[in-house]
Amino acid sequence: MPKFVQDGKTYNNPVEYALGKIGGKWKMPILWRLREQKKRYGELKTSLDGITHKMLSTQLKELEKDQLLKRIVYEVIPPKVEYELTALGKTAIPIIETLRNWGIAMMKHDGVKQGLPKA
């Protein structure tokens, strides 16, 4: 497949493009945590050990821009904001689950003695 440009970025193939949407250290874990129910910012922050506020904020904005999640603002005092997967975001979950299962298998193969990742 020839190279293509989208949003000012050059991609060599569809896998590279897909990884641009959900790749990196934090996007898949964020999507995974939203797979069953919407969550508030603080719930996501607490569940993602090691993520900074700036990084979480940036990743949420990028996922929202790519229409993989939506930000719901409730007009109450104090303000309440929740995040949930869009229909498009839900299509990424089986891919993430496959990668997770492969990761578990590789951990066993490589003799990793740590506990298995939480679901």
Tab-separated table of N, CA and C in Angstrom:
chain	number	residue	atom	x	y	z
A	1	MET	N	0.853	-1.182	0.000
A	1	MET	CA	0.000	0.000	0.000
A	1	MET	C	0.896	1.241	0.000
A	2	PRO	N	0.566	2.192	-0.847
A	2	PRO	CA	1.370	3.430	-0.871
A	2	PRO	C	1.128	4.276	0.377
A	3	LYS	N	2.106	5.116	0.668
A	3	LYS	CA	1.983	6.041	1.795
A	3	LYS	C	0.774	6.942	1.581
A	4	PHE	N	0.232	7.441	2.678
A	4	PHE	CA	-0.869	8.388	2.586
A	4	PHE	C	-0.737	9.415	3.703
A	5	VAL	N	-1.369	10.543	3.491
A	5	VAL	CA	-1.304	11.646	4.455
A	5	VAL	C	-2.711	11.907	4.976
A	6	GLN	N	-2.804	12.041	6.298
A	6	GLN	CA	-4.068	12.391	6.944
A	6	GLN	C	-3.757	13.365	8.061
A	7	ASP	N	-4.457	14.483	8.095
A	7	ASP	CA	-4.264	15.503	9.133
A	7	ASP	C	-2.805	15.937	9.252
A	8	GLY	N	-2.121	16.030	8.132
A	8	GLY	CA	-0.750	16.507	8.115
A	8	GLY	C	0.292	15.480	8.515
A	9	LYS	N	-0.122	14.246	8.754
A	9	LYS	CA	0.810	13.184	9.124
A	9	LYS	C	0.863	12.153	8.001
A	10	THR	N	2.071	11.632	7.759
A	10	THR	CA	2.257	10.607	6.739
A	10	THR	C	2.255	9.229	7.389
A	11	TYR	N	1.501	8.317	6.802
A	11	TYR	CA	1.402	6.942	7.287
A	11	TYR	C	1.834	6.000	6.173
A	12	ASN	N	2.460	4.893	6.572
A	12	ASN	CA	2.927	3.908	5.606
A	12	ASN	C	1.924	2.791	5.351
A	13	ASN	N	0.994	2.578	6.296
A	13	ASN	CA	0.019	1.488	6.150
A	13	ASN	C	-1.117	1.678	7.156
A	14	PRO	N	-2.188	0.899	7.010
A	14	PRO	CA	-3.339	1.038	7.913
A	14	PRO	C	-3.026	0.717	9.375
A	15	VAL	N	-2.092	-0.211	9.631
A	15	VAL	CA	-1.742	-0.536	11.017
A	15	VAL	C	-1.122	0.679	11.690
A	16	GLU	N	-0.231	1.339	10.993
A	16	GLU	CA	0.399	2.549	11.522
A	16	GLU	C	-0.666	3.610	11.819
A	17	TYR	N	-1.646	3.730	10.935
A	17	TYR	CA	-2.738	4.690	11.117
A	17	TYR	C	-3.563	4.333	12.365
A	18	ALA	N	-3.899	3.042	12.506
A	18	ALA	CA	-4.680	2.596	13.668
A	18	ALA	C	-3.915	2.845	14.961
A	19	LEU	N	-2.607	2.568	14.950
A	19	LEU	CA	-1.801	2.804	16.146
A	19	LEU	C	-1.706	4.289	16.464
A	20	GLY	N	-1.818	5.121	15.448
A	20	GLY	CA	-1.867	6.560	15.689
A	20	GLY	C	-3.102	6.961	16.475
A	21	LYS	N	-4.169	6.181	16.319
A	21	LYS	CA	-5.424	6.468	17.028
A	21	LYS	C	-5.451	5.898	18.441
A	22	ILE	N	-4.938	4.664	18.625
A	22	ILE	CA	-5.068	4.019	19.939
A	22	ILE	C	-3.729	3.579	20.534
A	23	GLY	N	-2.633	3.855	19.836
A	23	GLY	CA	-1.324	3.429	20.317
A	23	GLY	C	-0.795	4.311	21.426
A	24	GLY	N	0.374	3.963	21.891
A	24	GLY	CA	0.999	4.694	22.990
A	24	GLY	C	0.718	4.005	24.314
A	25	LYS	N	1.242	4.573	25.356
A	25	LYS	CA	1.155	3.950	26.678
A	25	LYS	C	-0.229	4.044	27.305
A	26	TRP	N	-0.998	5.091	27.009
A	26	TRP	CA	-2.191	5.356	27.808
A	26	TRP	C	-3.531	5.205	27.097
A	27	LYS	N	-3.584	5.331	25.779
A	27	LYS	CA	-4.894	5.334	25.115
A	27	LYS	C	-5.646	4.019	25.271
A	28	MET	N	-4.975	2.896	25.049
A	28	MET	CA	-5.668	1.614	25.201
A	28	MET	C	-6.105	1.373	26.644
A	29	PRO	N	-5.261	1.656	27.637
A	29	PRO	CA	-5.747	1.495	29.018
A	29	PRO	C	-6.951	2.385	29.344
A	30	ILE	N	-6.997	3.581	28.798
A	30	ILE	CA	-8.144	4.466	29.028
A	30	ILE	C	-9.394	3.853	28.402
A	31	LEU	N	-9.284	3.448	27.144
A	31	LEU	CA	-10.430	2.843	26.455
A	31	LEU	C	-10.892	1.586	27.191
A	32	TRP	N	-9.932	0.769	27.626
A	32	TRP	CA	-10.261	-0.478	28.323
A	32	TRP	C	-11.056	-0.204	29.592
A	33	ARG	N	-10.694	0.828	30.333
A	33	ARG	CA	-11.385	1.142	31.582
A	33	ARG	C	-12.791	1.692	31.347
A	34	LEU	N	-13.045	2.183	30.150
A	34	LEU	CA	-14.374	2.722	29.828
A	34	LEU	C	-15.264	1.693	29.125
A	35	ARG	N	-14.766	0.465	28.960
A	35	ARG	CA	-15.489	-0.520	28.157
A	35	ARG	C	-16.848	-0.915	28.728
A	36	GLU	N	-17.018	-0.867	30.052
A	36	GLU	CA	-18.268	-1.325	30.655
A	36	GLU	C	-19.158	-0.206	31.168
A	37	GLN	N	-18.542	0.919	31.516
A	37	GLN	CA	-19.350	2.028	32.032
A	37	GLN	C	-18.584	3.334	31.925
A	38	LYS	N	-19.342	4.423	31.951
A	38	LYS	CA	-18.690	5.728	31.926
A	38	LYS	C	-18.022	5.985	33.264
A	39	LYS	N	-17.018	6.852	33.220
A	39	LYS	CA	-16.252	7.161	34.433
A	39	LYS	C	-15.949	8.654	34.480
A	40	ARG	N	-15.784	9.135	35.696
A	40	ARG	CA	-15.362	10.513	35.905
A	40	ARG	C	-13.846	10.586	35.775
A	41	TYR	N	-13.352	11.796	35.582
A	41	TYR	CA	-11.913	12.017	35.429
A	41	TYR	C	-11.131	11.422	36.594
A	42	GLY	N	-11.576	11.697	37.810
A	42	GLY	CA	-10.872	11.215	38.999
A	42	GLY	C	-10.812	9.694	39.072
A	43	GLU	N	-11.873	9.031	38.635
A	43	GLU	CA	-11.887	7.564	38.623
A	43	GLU	C	-10.844	7.032	37.637
A	44	LEU	N	-10.766	7.672	36.474
A	44	LEU	CA	-9.759	7.261	35.486
A	44	LEU	C	-8.355	7.508	36.036
A	45	LYS	N	-8.148	8.674	36.605
A	45	LYS	CA	-6.821	9.033	37.133
A	45	LYS	C	-6.373	8.033	38.196
A	46	THR	N	-7.264	7.680	39.098
A	46	THR	CA	-6.941	6.734	40.169
A	46	THR	C	-6.613	5.344	39.615
A	47	SER	N	-7.309	4.938	38.568
A	47	SER	CA	-7.129	3.588	38.038
A	47	SER	C	-5.918	3.453	37.119
A	48	LEU	N	-5.323	4.561	36.711
A	48	LEU	CA	-4.177	4.545	35.791
A	48	LEU	C	-2.917	4.938	36.564
A	49	ASP	N	-2.327	3.976	37.224
A	49	ASP	CA	-1.159	4.219	38.060
A	49	ASP	C	-0.017	4.825	37.253
A	50	GLY	N	0.442	5.991	37.665
A	50	GLY	CA	1.589	6.626	37.027
A	50	GLY	C	1.272	7.690	35.993
A	51	ILE	N	0.022	7.826	35.606
A	51	ILE	CA	-0.313	8.852	34.610
A	51	ILE	C	-0.394	10.214	35.305
A	52	THR	N	0.123	11.229	34.624
A	52	THR	CA	0.040	12.587	35.172
A	52	THR	C	-1.285	13.218	34.762
A	53	HIS	N	-1.663	14.285	35.464
A	53	HIS	CA	-2.893	15.002	35.093
A	53	HIS	C	-2.790	15.536	33.674
A	54	LYS	N	-1.630	16.093	33.330
A	54	LYS	CA	-1.449	16.651	31.987
A	54	LYS	C	-1.587	15.569	30.919
A	55	MET	N	-0.986	14.413	31.153
A	55	MET	CA	-1.052	13.332	30.169
A	55	MET	C	-2.469	12.801	30.030
A	56	LEU	N	-3.164	12.606	31.153
A	56	LEU	CA	-4.542	12.113	31.082
A	56	LEU	C	-5.420	13.105	30.344
A	57	SER	N	-5.278	14.363	30.660
A	57	SER	CA	-6.058	15.399	29.988
A	57	SER	C	-5.793	15.403	28.479
A	58	THR	N	-4.528	15.319	28.110
A	58	THR	CA	-4.149	15.311	26.687
A	58	THR	C	-4.723	14.090	25.979
A	59	GLN	N	-4.578	12.923	26.592
A	59	GLN	CA	-5.054	11.688	25.964
A	59	GLN	C	-6.578	11.693	25.822
A	60	LEU	N	-7.283	12.183	26.830
A	60	LEU	CA	-8.739	12.266	26.746
A	60	LEU	C	-9.172	13.200	25.620
A	61	LYS	N	-8.491	14.320	25.483
A	61	LYS	CA	-8.819	15.265	24.410
A	61	LYS	C	-8.580	14.644	23.040
A	62	GLU	N	-7.467	13.900	22.890
A	62	GLU	CA	-7.173	13.255	21.604
A	62	GLU	C	-8.196	12.166	21.286
A	63	LEU	N	-8.561	11.373	22.269
A	63	LEU	CA	-9.557	10.320	22.054
A	63	LEU	C	-10.924	10.917	21.725
A	64	GLU	N	-11.230	12.053	22.339
A	64	GLU	CA	-12.496	12.733	22.034
A	64	GLU	C	-12.448	13.311	20.614
A	65	LYS	N	-11.324	13.912	20.248
A	65	LYS	CA	-11.165	14.469	18.898
A	65	LYS	C	-11.323	13.373	17.832
A	66	ASP	N	-10.802	12.189	18.133
A	66	ASP	CA	-10.899	11.062	17.195
A	66	ASP	C	-12.229	10.321	17.306
A	67	GLN	N	-13.140	10.847	18.129
A	67	GLN	CA	-14.496	10.338	18.296
A	67	GLN	C	-14.543	8.916	18.855
A	68	LEU	N	-13.534	8.562	19.670
A	68	LEU	CA	-13.519	7.257	20.308
A	68	LEU	C	-14.177	7.298	21.691
A	69	LEU	N	-14.232	8.491	22.266
A	69	LEU	CA	-14.977	8.661	23.504
A	69	LEU	C	-15.667	10.008	23.465
A	70	LYS	N	-16.645	10.150	24.338
A	70	LYS	CA	-17.316	11.451	24.440
A	70	LYS	C	-17.284	11.920	25.874
A	71	ARG	N	-17.238	13.216	25.987
A	71	ARG	CA	-17.193	13.907	27.280
A	71	ARG	C	-18.595	14.425	27.552
A	72	ILE	N	-19.145	14.039	28.681
A	72	ILE	CA	-20.499	14.445	29.045
A	72	ILE	C	-20.410	15.412	30.214
A	73	VAL	N	-20.914	16.624	29.997
A	73	VAL	CA	-20.887	17.651	31.034
A	73	VAL	C	-22.297	17.808	31.583
A	74	TYR	N	-22.427	17.654	32.904
A	74	TYR	CA	-23.710	17.829	33.575
A	74	TYR	C	-23.753	19.239	34.164
A	75	GLU	N	-24.838	19.931	33.921
A	75	GLU	CA	-24.990	21.306	34.402
A	75	GLU	C	-25.452	21.304	35.858
A	76	VAL	N	-24.535	20.935	36.744
A	76	VAL	CA	-24.823	20.920	38.179
A	76	VAL	C	-23.685	21.619	38.901
A	77	ILE	N	-23.927	21.943	40.154
A	77	ILE	CA	-22.881	22.537	40.984
A	77	ILE	C	-22.635	21.589	42.146
A	78	PRO	N	-21.415	21.131	42.368
A	78	PRO	CA	-20.223	21.409	41.550
A	78	PRO	C	-20.313	20.714	40.189
A	79	PRO	N	-19.547	21.203	39.215
A	79	PRO	CA	-19.612	20.620	37.870
A	79	PRO	C	-19.290	19.128	37.885
A	80	LYS	N	-19.975	18.395	37.031
A	80	LYS	CA	-19.751	16.956	36.916
A	80	LYS	C	-19.493	16.630	35.451
A	81	VAL	N	-18.380	15.913	35.206
A	81	VAL	CA	-18.010	15.505	33.855
A	81	VAL	C	-17.746	14.012	33.863
A	82	GLU	N	-18.275	13.309	32.869
A	82	GLU	CA	-18.012	11.881	32.716
A	82	GLU	C	-17.539	11.610	31.294
A	83	TYR	N	-16.844	10.499	31.144
A	83	TYR	CA	-16.356	10.063	29.838
A	83	TYR	C	-16.931	8.689	29.547
A	84	GLU	N	-17.336	8.470	28.286
A	84	GLU	CA	-17.812	7.157	27.885
A	84	GLU	C	-17.407	6.883	26.447
A	85	LEU	N	-17.342	5.599	26.121
A	85	LEU	CA	-16.989	5.211	24.759
A	85	LEU	C	-18.112	5.557	23.804
A	86	THR	N	-17.737	5.927	22.602
A	86	THR	CA	-18.698	6.084	21.522
A	86	THR	C	-18.865	4.716	20.861
A	87	ALA	N	-19.776	4.626	19.913
A	87	ALA	CA	-19.932	3.377	19.156
A	87	ALA	C	-18.614	3.036	18.456
A	88	LEU	N	-17.942	4.046	17.926
A	88	LEU	CA	-16.654	3.820	17.270
A	88	LEU	C	-15.611	3.347	18.276
A	89	GLY	N	-15.594	3.944	19.456
A	89	GLY	CA	-14.658	3.542	20.497
A	89	GLY	C	-14.863	2.097	20.929
A	90	LYS	N	-16.113	1.667	20.956
A	90	LYS	CA	-16.417	0.280	21.339
A	90	LYS	C	-15.832	-0.717	20.340
A	91	THR	N	-15.638	-0.302	19.096
A	91	THR	CA	-15.063	-1.223	18.102
A	91	THR	C	-13.596	-1.517	18.387
A	92	ALA	N	-12.943	-0.697	19.196
A	92	ALA	CA	-11.538	-0.929	19.549
A	92	ALA	C	-11.383	-1.963	20.660
A	93	ILE	N	-12.423	-2.211	21.424
A	93	ILE	CA	-12.325	-3.088	22.586
A	93	ILE	C	-11.926	-4.524	22.217
A	94	PRO	N	-12.514	-5.153	21.199
A	94	PRO	CA	-12.071	-6.507	20.843
A	94	PRO	C	-10.593	-6.559	20.431
A	95	ILE	N	-10.102	-5.511	19.819
A	95	ILE	CA	-8.692	-5.452	19.425
A	95	ILE	C	-7.813	-5.365	20.669
A	96	ILE	N	-8.198	-4.509	21.595
A	96	ILE	CA	-7.443	-4.364	22.840
A	96	ILE	C	-7.486	-5.672	23.635
A	97	GLU	N	-8.645	-6.326	23.646
A	97	GLU	CA	-8.769	-7.591	24.375
A	97	GLU	C	-7.859	-8.665	23.755
A	98	THR	N	-7.781	-8.693	22.446
A	98	THR	CA	-6.888	-9.645	21.770
A	98	THR	C	-5.436	-9.364	22.133
A	99	LEU	N	-5.036	-8.105	22.121
A	99	LEU	CA	-3.673	-7.743	22.514
A	99	LEU	C	-3.409	-8.095	23.977
A	100	ARG	N	-4.398	-7.877	24.828
A	100	ARG	CA	-4.267	-8.203	26.251
A	100	ARG	C	-4.045	-9.701	26.430
A	101	ASN	N	-4.853	-10.508	25.750
A	101	ASN	CA	-4.717	-11.964	25.854
A	101	ASN	C	-3.360	-12.430	25.328
A	102	TRP	N	-2.900	-11.841	24.240
A	102	TRP	CA	-1.587	-12.186	23.703
A	102	TRP	C	-0.496	-11.785	24.692
A	103	GLY	N	-0.661	-10.634	25.327
A	103	GLY	CA	0.295	-10.193	26.343
A	103	GLY	C	0.365	-11.153	27.519
A	104	ILE	N	-0.791	-11.646	27.970
A	104	ILE	CA	-0.828	-12.623	29.056
A	104	ILE	C	-0.103	-13.899	28.636
A	105	ALA	N	-0.364	-14.354	27.412
A	105	ALA	CA	0.307	-15.554	26.899
A	105	ALA	C	1.818	-15.342	26.822
A	106	MET	N	2.247	-14.166	26.395
A	106	MET	CA	3.681	-13.877	26.300
A	106	MET	C	4.318	-13.798	27.686
A	107	MET	N	3.572	-13.269	28.667
A	107	MET	CA	4.077	-13.232	30.038
A	107	MET	C	4.334	-14.656	30.532
A	108	LYS	N	3.386	-15.551	30.267
A	108	LYS	CA	3.559	-16.952	30.670
A	108	LYS	C	4.739	-17.565	29.927
A	109	HIS	N	4.815	-17.333	28.628
A	109	HIS	CA	5.900	-17.871	27.798
A	109	HIS	C	7.260	-17.419	28.309
A	110	ASP	N	7.337	-16.161	28.706
A	110	ASP	CA	8.609	-15.581	29.151
A	110	ASP	C	8.874	-15.788	30.639
A	111	GLY	N	7.973	-16.477	31.314
A	111	GLY	CA	8.169	-16.766	32.721
A	111	GLY	C	8.008	-15.576	33.640
A	112	VAL	N	7.214	-14.624	33.244
A	112	VAL	CA	6.967	-13.461	34.109
A	112	VAL	C	6.210	-13.931	35.327
A	113	LYS	N	6.755	-13.656	36.506
A	113	LYS	CA	6.209	-14.171	37.757
A	113	LYS	C	5.226	-13.222	38.427
A	114	GLN	N	5.087	-12.022	37.893
A	114	GLN	CA	4.153	-11.059	38.482
A	114	GLN	C	2.739	-11.536	38.251
A	115	GLY	N	1.804	-11.004	39.045
A	115	GLY	CA	0.396	-11.340	38.868
A	115	GLY	C	-0.101	-10.913	37.506
A	116	LEU	N	-1.140	-11.565	37.054
A	116	LEU	CA	-1.719	-11.203	35.769
A	116	LEU	C	-2.396	-9.843	35.885
A	117	PRO	N	-2.435	-9.098	34.780
A	117	PRO	CA	-3.067	-7.771	34.834
A	117	PRO	C	-4.550	-7.898	35.194
A	118	LYS	N	-5.037	-6.900	35.892
A	118	LYS	CA	-6.463	-6.870	36.245
A	118	LYS	C	-7.285	-6.670	34.985
A	119	ALA	N	-8.453	-7.260	34.975
A	119	ALA	CA	-9.352	-7.101	33.823
A	119	ALA	C	-9.992	-5.747	33.845
